[in-house]
C-alpha positions as YAML, in Angstrom:
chain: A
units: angstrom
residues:
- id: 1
  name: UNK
  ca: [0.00, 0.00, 0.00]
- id: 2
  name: UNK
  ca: [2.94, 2.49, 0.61]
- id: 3
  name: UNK
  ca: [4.05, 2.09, -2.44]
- id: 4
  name: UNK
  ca: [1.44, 2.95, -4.58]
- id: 5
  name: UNK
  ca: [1.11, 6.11, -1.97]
- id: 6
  name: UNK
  ca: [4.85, 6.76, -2.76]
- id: 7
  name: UNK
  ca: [4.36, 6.49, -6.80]
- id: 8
  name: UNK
  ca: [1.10, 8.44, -6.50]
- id: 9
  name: UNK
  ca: [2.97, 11.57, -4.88]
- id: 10
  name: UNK
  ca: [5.76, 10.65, -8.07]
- id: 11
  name: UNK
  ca: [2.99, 11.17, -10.54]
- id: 12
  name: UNK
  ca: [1.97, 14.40, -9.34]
- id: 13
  name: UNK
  ca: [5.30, 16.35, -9.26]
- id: 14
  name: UNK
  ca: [5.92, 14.52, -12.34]
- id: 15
  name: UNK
  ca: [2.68, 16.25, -13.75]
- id: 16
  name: UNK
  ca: [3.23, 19.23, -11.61]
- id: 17
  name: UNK
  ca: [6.75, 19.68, -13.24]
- id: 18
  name: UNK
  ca: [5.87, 19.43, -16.77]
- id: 19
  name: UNK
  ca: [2.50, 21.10, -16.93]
- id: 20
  name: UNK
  ca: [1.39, 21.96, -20.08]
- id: 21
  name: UNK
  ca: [4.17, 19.84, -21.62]
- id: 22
  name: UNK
  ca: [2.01, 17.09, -22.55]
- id: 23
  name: UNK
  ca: [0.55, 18.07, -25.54]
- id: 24
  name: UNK
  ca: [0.23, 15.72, -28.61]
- id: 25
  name: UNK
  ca: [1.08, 16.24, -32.48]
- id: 26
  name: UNK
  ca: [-0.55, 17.24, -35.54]
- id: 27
  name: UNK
  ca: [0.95, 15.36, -38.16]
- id: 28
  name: UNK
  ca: [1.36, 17.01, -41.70]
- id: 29
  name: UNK
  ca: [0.88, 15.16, -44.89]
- id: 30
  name: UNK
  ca: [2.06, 17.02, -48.32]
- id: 31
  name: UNK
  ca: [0.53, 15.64, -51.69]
- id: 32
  name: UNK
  ca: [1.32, 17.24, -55.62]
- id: 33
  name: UNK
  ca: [-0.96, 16.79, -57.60]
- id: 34
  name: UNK
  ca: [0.83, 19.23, -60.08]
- id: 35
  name: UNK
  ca: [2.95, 18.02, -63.48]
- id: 36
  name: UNK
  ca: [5.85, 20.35, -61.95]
- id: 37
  name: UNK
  ca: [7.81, 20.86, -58.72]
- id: 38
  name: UNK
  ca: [7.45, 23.33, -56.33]
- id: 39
  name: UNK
  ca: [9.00, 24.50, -53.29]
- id: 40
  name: UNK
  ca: [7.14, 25.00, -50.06]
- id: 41
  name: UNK
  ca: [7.77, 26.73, -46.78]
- id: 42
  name: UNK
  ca: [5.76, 25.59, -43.83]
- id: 43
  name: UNK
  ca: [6.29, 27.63, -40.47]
- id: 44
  name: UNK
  ca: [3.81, 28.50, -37.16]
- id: 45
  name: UNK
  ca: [4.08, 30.68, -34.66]
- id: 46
  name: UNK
  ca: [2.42, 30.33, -31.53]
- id: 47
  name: UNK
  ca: [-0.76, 32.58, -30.49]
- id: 48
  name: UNK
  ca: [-0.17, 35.47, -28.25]
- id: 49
  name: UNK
  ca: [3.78, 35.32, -28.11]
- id: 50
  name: UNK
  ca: [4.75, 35.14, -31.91]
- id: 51
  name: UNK
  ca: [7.28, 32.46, -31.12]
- id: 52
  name: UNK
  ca: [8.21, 30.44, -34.23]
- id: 53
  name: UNK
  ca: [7.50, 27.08, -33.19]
- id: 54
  name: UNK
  ca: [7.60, 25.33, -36.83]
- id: 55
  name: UNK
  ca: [9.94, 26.08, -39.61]
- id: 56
  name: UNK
  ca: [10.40, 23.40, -42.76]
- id: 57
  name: UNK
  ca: [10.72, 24.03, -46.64]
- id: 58
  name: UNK
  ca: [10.46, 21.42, -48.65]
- id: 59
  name: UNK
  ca: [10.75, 20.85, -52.62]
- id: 60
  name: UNK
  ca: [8.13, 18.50, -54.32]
- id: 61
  name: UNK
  ca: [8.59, 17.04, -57.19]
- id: 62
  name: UNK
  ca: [5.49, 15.98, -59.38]
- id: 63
  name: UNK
  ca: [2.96, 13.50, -58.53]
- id: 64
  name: UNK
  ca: [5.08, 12.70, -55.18]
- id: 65
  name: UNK
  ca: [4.03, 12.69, -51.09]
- id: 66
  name: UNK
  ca: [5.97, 14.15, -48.25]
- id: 67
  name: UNK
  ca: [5.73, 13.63, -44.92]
- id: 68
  name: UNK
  ca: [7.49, 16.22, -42.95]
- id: 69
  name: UNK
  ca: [7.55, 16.95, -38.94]
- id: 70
  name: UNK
  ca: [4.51, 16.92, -36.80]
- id: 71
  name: UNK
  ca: [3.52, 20.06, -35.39]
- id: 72
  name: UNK
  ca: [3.16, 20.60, -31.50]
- id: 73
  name: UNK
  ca: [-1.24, 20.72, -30.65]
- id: 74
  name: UNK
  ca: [-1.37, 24.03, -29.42]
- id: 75
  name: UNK
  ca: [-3.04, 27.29, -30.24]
- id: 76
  name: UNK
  ca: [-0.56, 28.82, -33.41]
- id: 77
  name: UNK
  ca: [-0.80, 30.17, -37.12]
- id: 78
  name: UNK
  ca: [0.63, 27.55, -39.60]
- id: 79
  name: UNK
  ca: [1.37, 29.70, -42.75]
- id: 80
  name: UNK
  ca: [2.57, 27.53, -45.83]
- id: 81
  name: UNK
  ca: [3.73, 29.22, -49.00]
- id: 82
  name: UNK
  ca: [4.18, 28.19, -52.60]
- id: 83
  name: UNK
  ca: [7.01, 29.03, -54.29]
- id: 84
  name: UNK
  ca: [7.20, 28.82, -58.60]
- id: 85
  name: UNK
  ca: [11.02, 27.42, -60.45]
- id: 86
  name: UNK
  ca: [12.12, 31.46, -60.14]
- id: 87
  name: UNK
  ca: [11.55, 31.79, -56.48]
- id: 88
  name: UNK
  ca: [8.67, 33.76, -56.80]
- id: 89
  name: UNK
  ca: [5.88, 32.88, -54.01]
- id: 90
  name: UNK
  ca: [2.59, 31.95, -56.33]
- id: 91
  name: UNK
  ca: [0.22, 31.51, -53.21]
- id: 92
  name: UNK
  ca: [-0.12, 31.09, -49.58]
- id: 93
  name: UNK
  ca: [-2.91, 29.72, -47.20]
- id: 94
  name: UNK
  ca: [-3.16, 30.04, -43.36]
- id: 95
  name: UNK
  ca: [-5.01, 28.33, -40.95]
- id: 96
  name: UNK
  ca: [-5.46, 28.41, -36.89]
- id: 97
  name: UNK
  ca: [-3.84, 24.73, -35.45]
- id: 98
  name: UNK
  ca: [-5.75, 24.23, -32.52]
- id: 99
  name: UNK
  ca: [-5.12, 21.05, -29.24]
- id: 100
  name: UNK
  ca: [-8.26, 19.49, -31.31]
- id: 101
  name: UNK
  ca: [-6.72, 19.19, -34.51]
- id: 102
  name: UNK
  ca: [-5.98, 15.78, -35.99]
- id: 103
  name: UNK
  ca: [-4.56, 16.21, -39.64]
- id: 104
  name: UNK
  ca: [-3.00, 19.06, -41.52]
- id: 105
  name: UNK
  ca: [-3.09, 17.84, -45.39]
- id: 106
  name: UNK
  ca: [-1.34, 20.12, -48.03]
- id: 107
  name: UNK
  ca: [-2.18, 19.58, -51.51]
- id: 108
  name: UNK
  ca: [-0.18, 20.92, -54.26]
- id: 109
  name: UNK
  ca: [-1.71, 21.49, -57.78]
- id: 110
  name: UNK
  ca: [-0.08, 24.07, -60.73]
- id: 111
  name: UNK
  ca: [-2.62, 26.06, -59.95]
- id: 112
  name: UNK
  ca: [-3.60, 26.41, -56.92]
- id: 113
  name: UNK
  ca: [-2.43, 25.65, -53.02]
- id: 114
  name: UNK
  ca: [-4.93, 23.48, -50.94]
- id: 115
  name: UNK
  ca: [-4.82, 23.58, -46.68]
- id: 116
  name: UNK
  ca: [-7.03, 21.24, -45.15]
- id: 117
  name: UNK
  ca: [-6.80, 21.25, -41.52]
- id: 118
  name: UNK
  ca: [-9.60, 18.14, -40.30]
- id: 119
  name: UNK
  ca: [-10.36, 18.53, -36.37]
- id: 120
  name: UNK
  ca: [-11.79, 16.02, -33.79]
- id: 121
  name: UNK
  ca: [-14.73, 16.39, -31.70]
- id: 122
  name: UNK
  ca: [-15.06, 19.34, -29.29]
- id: 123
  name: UNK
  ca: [-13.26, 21.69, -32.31]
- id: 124
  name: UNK
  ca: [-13.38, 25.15, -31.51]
- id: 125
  name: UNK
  ca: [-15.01, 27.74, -34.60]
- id: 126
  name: UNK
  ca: [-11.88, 29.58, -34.85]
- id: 127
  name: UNK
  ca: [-11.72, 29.11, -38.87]
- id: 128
  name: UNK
  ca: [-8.39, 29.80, -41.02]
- id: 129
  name: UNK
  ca: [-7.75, 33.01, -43.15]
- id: 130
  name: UNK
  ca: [-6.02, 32.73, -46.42]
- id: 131
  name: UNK
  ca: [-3.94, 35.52, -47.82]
- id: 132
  name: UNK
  ca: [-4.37, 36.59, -51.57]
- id: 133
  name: UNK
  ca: [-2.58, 35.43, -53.77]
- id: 134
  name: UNK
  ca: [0.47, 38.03, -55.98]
- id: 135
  name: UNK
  ca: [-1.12, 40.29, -58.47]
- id: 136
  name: UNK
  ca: [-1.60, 38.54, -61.83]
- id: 137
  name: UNK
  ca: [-3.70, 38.16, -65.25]
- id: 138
  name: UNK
  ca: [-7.25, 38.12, -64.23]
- id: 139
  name: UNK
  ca: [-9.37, 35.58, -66.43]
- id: 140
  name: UNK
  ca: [-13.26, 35.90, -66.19]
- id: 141
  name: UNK
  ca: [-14.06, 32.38, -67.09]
- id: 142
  name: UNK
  ca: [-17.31, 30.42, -66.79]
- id: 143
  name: UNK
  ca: [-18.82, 27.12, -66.27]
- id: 144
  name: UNK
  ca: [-20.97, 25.20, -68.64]
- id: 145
  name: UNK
  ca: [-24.17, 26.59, -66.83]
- id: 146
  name: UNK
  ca: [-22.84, 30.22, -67.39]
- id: 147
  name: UNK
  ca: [-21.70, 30.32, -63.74]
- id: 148
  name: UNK
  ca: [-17.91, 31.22, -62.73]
- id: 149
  name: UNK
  ca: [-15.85, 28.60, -62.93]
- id: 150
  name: UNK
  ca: [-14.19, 29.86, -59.88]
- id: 151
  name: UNK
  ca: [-16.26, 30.20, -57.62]
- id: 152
  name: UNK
  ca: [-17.71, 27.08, -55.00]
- id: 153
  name: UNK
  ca: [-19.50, 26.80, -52.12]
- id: 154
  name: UNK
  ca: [-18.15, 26.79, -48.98]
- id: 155
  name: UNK
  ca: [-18.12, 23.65, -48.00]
- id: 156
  name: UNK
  ca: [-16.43, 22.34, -51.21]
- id: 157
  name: UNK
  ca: [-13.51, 20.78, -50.51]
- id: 158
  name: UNK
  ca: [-12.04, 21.51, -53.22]
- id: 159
  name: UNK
  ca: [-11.84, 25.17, -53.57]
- id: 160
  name: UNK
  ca: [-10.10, 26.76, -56.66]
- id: 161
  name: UNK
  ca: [-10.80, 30.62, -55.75]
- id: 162
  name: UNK
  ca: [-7.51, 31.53, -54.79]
- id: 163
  name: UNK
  ca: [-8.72, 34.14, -51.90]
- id: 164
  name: UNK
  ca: [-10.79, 31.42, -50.44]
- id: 165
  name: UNK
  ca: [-10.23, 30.23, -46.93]
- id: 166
  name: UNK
  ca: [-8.37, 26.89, -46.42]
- id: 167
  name: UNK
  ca: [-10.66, 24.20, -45.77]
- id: 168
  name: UNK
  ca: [-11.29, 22.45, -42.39]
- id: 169
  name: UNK
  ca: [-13.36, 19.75, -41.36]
- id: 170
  name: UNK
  ca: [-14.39, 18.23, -38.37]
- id: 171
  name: UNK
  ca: [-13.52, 14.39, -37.94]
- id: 172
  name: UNK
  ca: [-13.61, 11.87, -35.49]
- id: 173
  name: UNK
  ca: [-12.99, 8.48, -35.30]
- id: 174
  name: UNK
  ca: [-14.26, 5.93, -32.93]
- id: 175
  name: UNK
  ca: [-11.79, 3.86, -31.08]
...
């Protein structure tokens, strides 16, 4: 009996110690859908104190996966740009990385830059923001109904307006 009293007052200064310490991962999956390469940067910085906590740059080739760090769960910006062969950034998306998000999925087409950040049960509203994109050619295209081709709703997740929010959803899973 004493020593489960003895590792009992263990666990609590263990806990006491490293409060806040415990916090789990977000892992970070990167998928190109695009016929070229393209260089990426991927970096957070934590809520409130601006601290980088995140800071990879990776280049992926065509049709190809990466799997790079997890991120720590706590409340910080993840900001992930796209960068053309010239070094020029083409796009970049945003989005809030909460303790309730599960998944951070990057996909990479030569058109556009897609952040889907999928959250578990409990997920706060805080959305993402998305910057706009450089200055460029405008093109007023259409759809086949006469609609722009552009625009979609949002809860597609598939968005190709480049000023659009990054997607999130909410996801659980049962275990």
């Amino acid at each position: 009996m004493a020593v489960i009293v003895g590792l009992s007052g263990c666990l609590e200064a263990f806990k006491e110690h490293y409060k806040g310490s415990f916090q789990g991962l977000v892992p970070i999956e990167i998928h190109s859908e695009a016929e070229h390469h393209y260089d990426l940067t991927l970096e957070a910085y934590e809520t409130g104190t601006n601290r980088q906590t995140y800071d990879e740059s990776y280049t992926v080739t065509a049709n190809q996966s990466a799997s790079p760090p997890h991120l720590e769960a706590i409340e910080q910006t993840l900001r992930v740009v796209k960068y053309g062969r010239d070094g020029e950034e083409l796009a970049f998306k945003e989005a809030t990385i909460t303790p309730s998000t599960k998944l951070v999925n990057v996909r990479l087409t030569d058109d556009d830059l897609i952040l889907d950040v999928q959250r578990g049960e409990g997920a706060d509203d805080s959305g993402p923001t998305a910057g706009p994109e450089p200055e460029g050619p405008a093109t007023n295209e259409s759809g086949p109904d006469g609609s722009p081709a552009n625009e979609s709703s949002p809860n597609d997740p598939e968005t190709t307006d480049s000023d659009a929010p990054a997607n999130e959803s909410n996801t659980s899973t049962d275990e």
